[in-house]
PDB file of C-alpha atoms in Angstrom:
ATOM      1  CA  UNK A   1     -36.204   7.651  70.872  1.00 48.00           C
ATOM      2  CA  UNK A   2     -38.177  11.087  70.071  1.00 67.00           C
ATOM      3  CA  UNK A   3     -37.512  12.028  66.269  1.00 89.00           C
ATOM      4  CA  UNK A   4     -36.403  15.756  66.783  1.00 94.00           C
ATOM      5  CA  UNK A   5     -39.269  16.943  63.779  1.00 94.00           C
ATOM      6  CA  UNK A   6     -41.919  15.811  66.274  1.00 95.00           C
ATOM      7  CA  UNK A   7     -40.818  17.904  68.950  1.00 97.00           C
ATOM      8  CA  UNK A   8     -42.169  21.373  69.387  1.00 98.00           C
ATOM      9  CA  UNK A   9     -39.568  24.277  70.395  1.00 98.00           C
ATOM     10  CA  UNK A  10     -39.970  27.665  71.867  1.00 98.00           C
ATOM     11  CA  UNK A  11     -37.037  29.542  72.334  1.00 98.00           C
ATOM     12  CA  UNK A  12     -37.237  32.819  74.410  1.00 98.00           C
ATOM     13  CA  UNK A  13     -34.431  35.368  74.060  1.00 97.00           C
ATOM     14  CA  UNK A  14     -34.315  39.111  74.287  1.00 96.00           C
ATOM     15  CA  UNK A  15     -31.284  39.443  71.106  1.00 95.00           C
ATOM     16  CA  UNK A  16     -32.450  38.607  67.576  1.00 97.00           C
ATOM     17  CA  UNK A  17     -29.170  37.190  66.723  1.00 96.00           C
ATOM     18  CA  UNK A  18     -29.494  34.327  69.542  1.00 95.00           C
ATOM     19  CA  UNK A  19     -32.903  33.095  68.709  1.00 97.00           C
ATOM     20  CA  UNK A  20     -31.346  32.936  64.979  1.00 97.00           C
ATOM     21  CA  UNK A  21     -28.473  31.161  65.936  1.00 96.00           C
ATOM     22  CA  UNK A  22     -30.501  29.214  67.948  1.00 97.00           C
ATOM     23  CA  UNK A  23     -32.923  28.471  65.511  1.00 97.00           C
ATOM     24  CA  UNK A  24     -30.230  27.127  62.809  1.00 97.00           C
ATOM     25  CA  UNK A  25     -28.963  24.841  65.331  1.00 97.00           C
ATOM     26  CA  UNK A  26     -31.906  23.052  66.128  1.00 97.00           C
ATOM     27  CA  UNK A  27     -32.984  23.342  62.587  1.00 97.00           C
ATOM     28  CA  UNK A  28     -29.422  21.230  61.563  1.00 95.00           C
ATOM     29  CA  UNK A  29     -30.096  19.072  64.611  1.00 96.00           C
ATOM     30  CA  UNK A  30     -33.782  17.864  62.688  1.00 96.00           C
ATOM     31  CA  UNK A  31     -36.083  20.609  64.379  1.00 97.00           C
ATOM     32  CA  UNK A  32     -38.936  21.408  62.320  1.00 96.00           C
ATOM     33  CA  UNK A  33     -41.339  23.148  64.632  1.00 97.00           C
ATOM     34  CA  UNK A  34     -39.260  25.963  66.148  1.00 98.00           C
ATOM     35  CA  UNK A  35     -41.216  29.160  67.605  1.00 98.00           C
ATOM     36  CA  UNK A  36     -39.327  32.219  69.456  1.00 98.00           C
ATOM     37  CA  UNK A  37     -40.175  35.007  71.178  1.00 98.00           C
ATOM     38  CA  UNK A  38     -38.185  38.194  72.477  1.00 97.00           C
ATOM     39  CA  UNK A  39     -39.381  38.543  75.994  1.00 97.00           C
ATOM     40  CA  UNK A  40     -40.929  35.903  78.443  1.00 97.00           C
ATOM     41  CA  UNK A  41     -44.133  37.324  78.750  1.00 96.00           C
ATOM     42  CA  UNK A  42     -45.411  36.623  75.081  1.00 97.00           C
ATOM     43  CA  UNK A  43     -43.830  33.351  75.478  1.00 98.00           C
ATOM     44  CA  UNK A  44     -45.991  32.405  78.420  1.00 97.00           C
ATOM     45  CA  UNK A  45     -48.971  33.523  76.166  1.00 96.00           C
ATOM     46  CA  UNK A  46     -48.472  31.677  72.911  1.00 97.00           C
ATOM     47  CA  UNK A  47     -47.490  28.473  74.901  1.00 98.00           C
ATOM     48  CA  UNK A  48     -50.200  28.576  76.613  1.00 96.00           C
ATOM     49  CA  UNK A  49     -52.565  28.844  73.766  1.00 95.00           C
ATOM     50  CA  UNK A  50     -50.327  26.296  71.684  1.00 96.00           C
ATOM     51  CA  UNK A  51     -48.534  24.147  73.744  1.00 97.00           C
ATOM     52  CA  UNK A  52     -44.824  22.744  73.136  1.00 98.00           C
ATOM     53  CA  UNK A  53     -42.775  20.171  74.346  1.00 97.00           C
ATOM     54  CA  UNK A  54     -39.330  21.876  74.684  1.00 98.00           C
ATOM     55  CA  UNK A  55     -38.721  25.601  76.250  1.00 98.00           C
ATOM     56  CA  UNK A  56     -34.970  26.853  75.992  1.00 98.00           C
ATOM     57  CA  UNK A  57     -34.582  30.282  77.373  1.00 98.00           C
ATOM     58  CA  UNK A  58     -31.901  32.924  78.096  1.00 96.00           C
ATOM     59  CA  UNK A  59     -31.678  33.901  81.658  1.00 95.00           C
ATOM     60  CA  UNK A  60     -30.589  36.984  81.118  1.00 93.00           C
ATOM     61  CA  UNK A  61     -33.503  39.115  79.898  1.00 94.00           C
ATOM     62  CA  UNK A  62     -35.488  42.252  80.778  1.00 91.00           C
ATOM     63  CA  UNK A  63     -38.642  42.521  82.733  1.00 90.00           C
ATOM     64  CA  UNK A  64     -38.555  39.070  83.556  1.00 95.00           C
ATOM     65  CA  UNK A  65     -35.243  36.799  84.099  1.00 95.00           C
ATOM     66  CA  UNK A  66     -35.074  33.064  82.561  1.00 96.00           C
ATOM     67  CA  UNK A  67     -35.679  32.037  86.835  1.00 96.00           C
ATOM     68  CA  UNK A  68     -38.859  33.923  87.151  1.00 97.00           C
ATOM     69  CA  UNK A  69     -39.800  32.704  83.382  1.00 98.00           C
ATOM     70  CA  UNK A  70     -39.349  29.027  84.908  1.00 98.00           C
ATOM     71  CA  UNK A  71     -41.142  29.721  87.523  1.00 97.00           C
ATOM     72  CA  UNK A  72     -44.846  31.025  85.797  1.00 97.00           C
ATOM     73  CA  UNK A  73     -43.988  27.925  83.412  1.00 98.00           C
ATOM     74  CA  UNK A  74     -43.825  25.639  86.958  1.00 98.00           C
ATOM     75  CA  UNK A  75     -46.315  26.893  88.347  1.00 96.00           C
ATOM     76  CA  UNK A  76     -49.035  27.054  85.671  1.00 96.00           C
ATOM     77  CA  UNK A  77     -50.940  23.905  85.673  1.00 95.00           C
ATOM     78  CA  UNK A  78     -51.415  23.029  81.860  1.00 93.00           C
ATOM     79  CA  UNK A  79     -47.941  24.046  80.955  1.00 97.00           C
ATOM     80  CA  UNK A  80     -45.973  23.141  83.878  1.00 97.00           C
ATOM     81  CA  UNK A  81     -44.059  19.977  83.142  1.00 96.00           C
ATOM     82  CA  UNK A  82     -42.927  21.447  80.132  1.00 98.00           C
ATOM     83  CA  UNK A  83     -38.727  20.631  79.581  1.00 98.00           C
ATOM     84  CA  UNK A  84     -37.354  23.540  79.862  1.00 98.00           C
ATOM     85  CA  UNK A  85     -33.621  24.067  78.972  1.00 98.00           C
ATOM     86  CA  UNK A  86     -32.064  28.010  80.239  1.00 96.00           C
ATOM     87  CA  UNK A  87     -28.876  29.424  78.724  1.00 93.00           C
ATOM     88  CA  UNK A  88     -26.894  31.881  80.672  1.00 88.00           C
ATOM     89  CA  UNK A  89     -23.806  33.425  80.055  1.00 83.00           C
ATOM     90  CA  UNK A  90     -21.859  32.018  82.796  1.00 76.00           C
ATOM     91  CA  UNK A  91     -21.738  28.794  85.258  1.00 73.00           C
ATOM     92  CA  UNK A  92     -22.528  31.474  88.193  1.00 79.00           C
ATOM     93  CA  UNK A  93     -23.435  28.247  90.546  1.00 84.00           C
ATOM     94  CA  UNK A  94     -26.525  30.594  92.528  1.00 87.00           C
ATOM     95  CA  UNK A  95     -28.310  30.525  89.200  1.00 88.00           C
ATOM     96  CA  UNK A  96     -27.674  27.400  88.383  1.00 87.00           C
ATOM     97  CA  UNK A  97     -28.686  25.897  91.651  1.00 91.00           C
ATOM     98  CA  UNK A  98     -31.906  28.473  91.909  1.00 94.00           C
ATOM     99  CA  UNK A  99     -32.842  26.832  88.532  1.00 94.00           C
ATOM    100  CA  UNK A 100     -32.943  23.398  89.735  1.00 94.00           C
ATOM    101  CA  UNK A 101     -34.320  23.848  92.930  1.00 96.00           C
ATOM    102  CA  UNK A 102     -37.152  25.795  90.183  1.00 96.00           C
ATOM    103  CA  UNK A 103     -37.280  22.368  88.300  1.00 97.00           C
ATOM    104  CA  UNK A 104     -34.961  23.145  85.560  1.00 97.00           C
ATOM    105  CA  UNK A 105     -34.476  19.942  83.396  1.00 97.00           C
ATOM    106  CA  UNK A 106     -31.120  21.327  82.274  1.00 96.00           C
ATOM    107  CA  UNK A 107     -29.030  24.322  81.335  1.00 93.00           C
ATOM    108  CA  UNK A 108     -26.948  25.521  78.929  1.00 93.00           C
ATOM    109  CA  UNK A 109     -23.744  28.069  79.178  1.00 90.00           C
ATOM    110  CA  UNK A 110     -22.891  30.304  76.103  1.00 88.00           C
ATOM    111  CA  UNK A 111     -21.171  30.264  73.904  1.00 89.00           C
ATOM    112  CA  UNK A 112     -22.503  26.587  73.702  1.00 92.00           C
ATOM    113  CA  UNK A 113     -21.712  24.214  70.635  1.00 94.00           C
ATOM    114  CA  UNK A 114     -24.590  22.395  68.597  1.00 95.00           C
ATOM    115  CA  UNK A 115     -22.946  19.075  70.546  1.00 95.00           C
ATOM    116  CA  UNK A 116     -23.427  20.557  73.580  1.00 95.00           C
ATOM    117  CA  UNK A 117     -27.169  22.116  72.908  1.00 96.00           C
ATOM    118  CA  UNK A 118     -27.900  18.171  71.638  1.00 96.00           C
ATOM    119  CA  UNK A 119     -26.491  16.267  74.034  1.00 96.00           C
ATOM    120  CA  UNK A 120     -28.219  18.496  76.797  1.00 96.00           C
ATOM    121  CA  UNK A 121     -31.670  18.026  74.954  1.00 96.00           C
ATOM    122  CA  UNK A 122     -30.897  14.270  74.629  1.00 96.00           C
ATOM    123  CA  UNK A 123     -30.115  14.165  78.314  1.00 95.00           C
ATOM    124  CA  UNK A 124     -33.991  14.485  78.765  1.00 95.00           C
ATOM    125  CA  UNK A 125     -35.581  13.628  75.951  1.00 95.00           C
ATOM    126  CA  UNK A 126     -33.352  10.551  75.006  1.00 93.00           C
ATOM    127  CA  UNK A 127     -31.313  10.006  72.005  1.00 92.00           C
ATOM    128  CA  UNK A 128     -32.604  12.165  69.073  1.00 90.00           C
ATOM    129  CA  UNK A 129     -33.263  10.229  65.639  1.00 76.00           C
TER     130      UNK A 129
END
């Protein structure tokens, strides 16, 4: 059972107001080490110069979707098994199968509930203490 303060977050969204929200959540769920970024590409930089153990992304972002984000994090060798989590605005069942055929360890629809973001994260990291 991981404590939630020992794992490391990046969340990668494209609207300020997200990452905030997003932020608070995890922060009320016992987060401590939260990072974000705006875009996917300066994501893929400051994970792979500090590495974290959780990656929950939008899919819906410019120059680079939350699918192609997945799949430089898949493909890279030192960050690639990295859980990654992607919110998208709708259930469209393409994305959602694209994603796990990607390796997605799970996915999140907005509007999403701080139940719903936990029990997804628990779903792969086990219950959160």
């Amino acid at each position: 059972m991981p404590a939630a303060a020992a794992i490391k977050v990046m969340v990668v969204d494209d609207q300020t107001s997200m990452r905030a929200m997003i932020r608070r959540t995890l922060q009320d769920l016992g987060f401590k080490d939260i990072r974000d970024k705006a875009g996917p590409v300066e994501a893929l930089g400051a994970i792979r110069s500090d590495r974290v153990h959780l990656i929950i992304s939008d899919y819906n972002m410019p120059d680079m979707d939350g699918l192609q984000f997945l799949e430089e994090v898949r493909k890279d060798p030192v960050i690639g098994k990295t859980v990654f989590i992607m919110l998208t605005g709708s259930a469209d069942r393409e994305i959602v199968q694209k994603a796990a055929g990607l390796g997605v360890n799970n996915y999140v629809v907005k509007p999403f509930s701080a139940a719903a973001l936990k029990e997804k994260i628990e779903r792969v990291f086990g219950e959160l203490t």
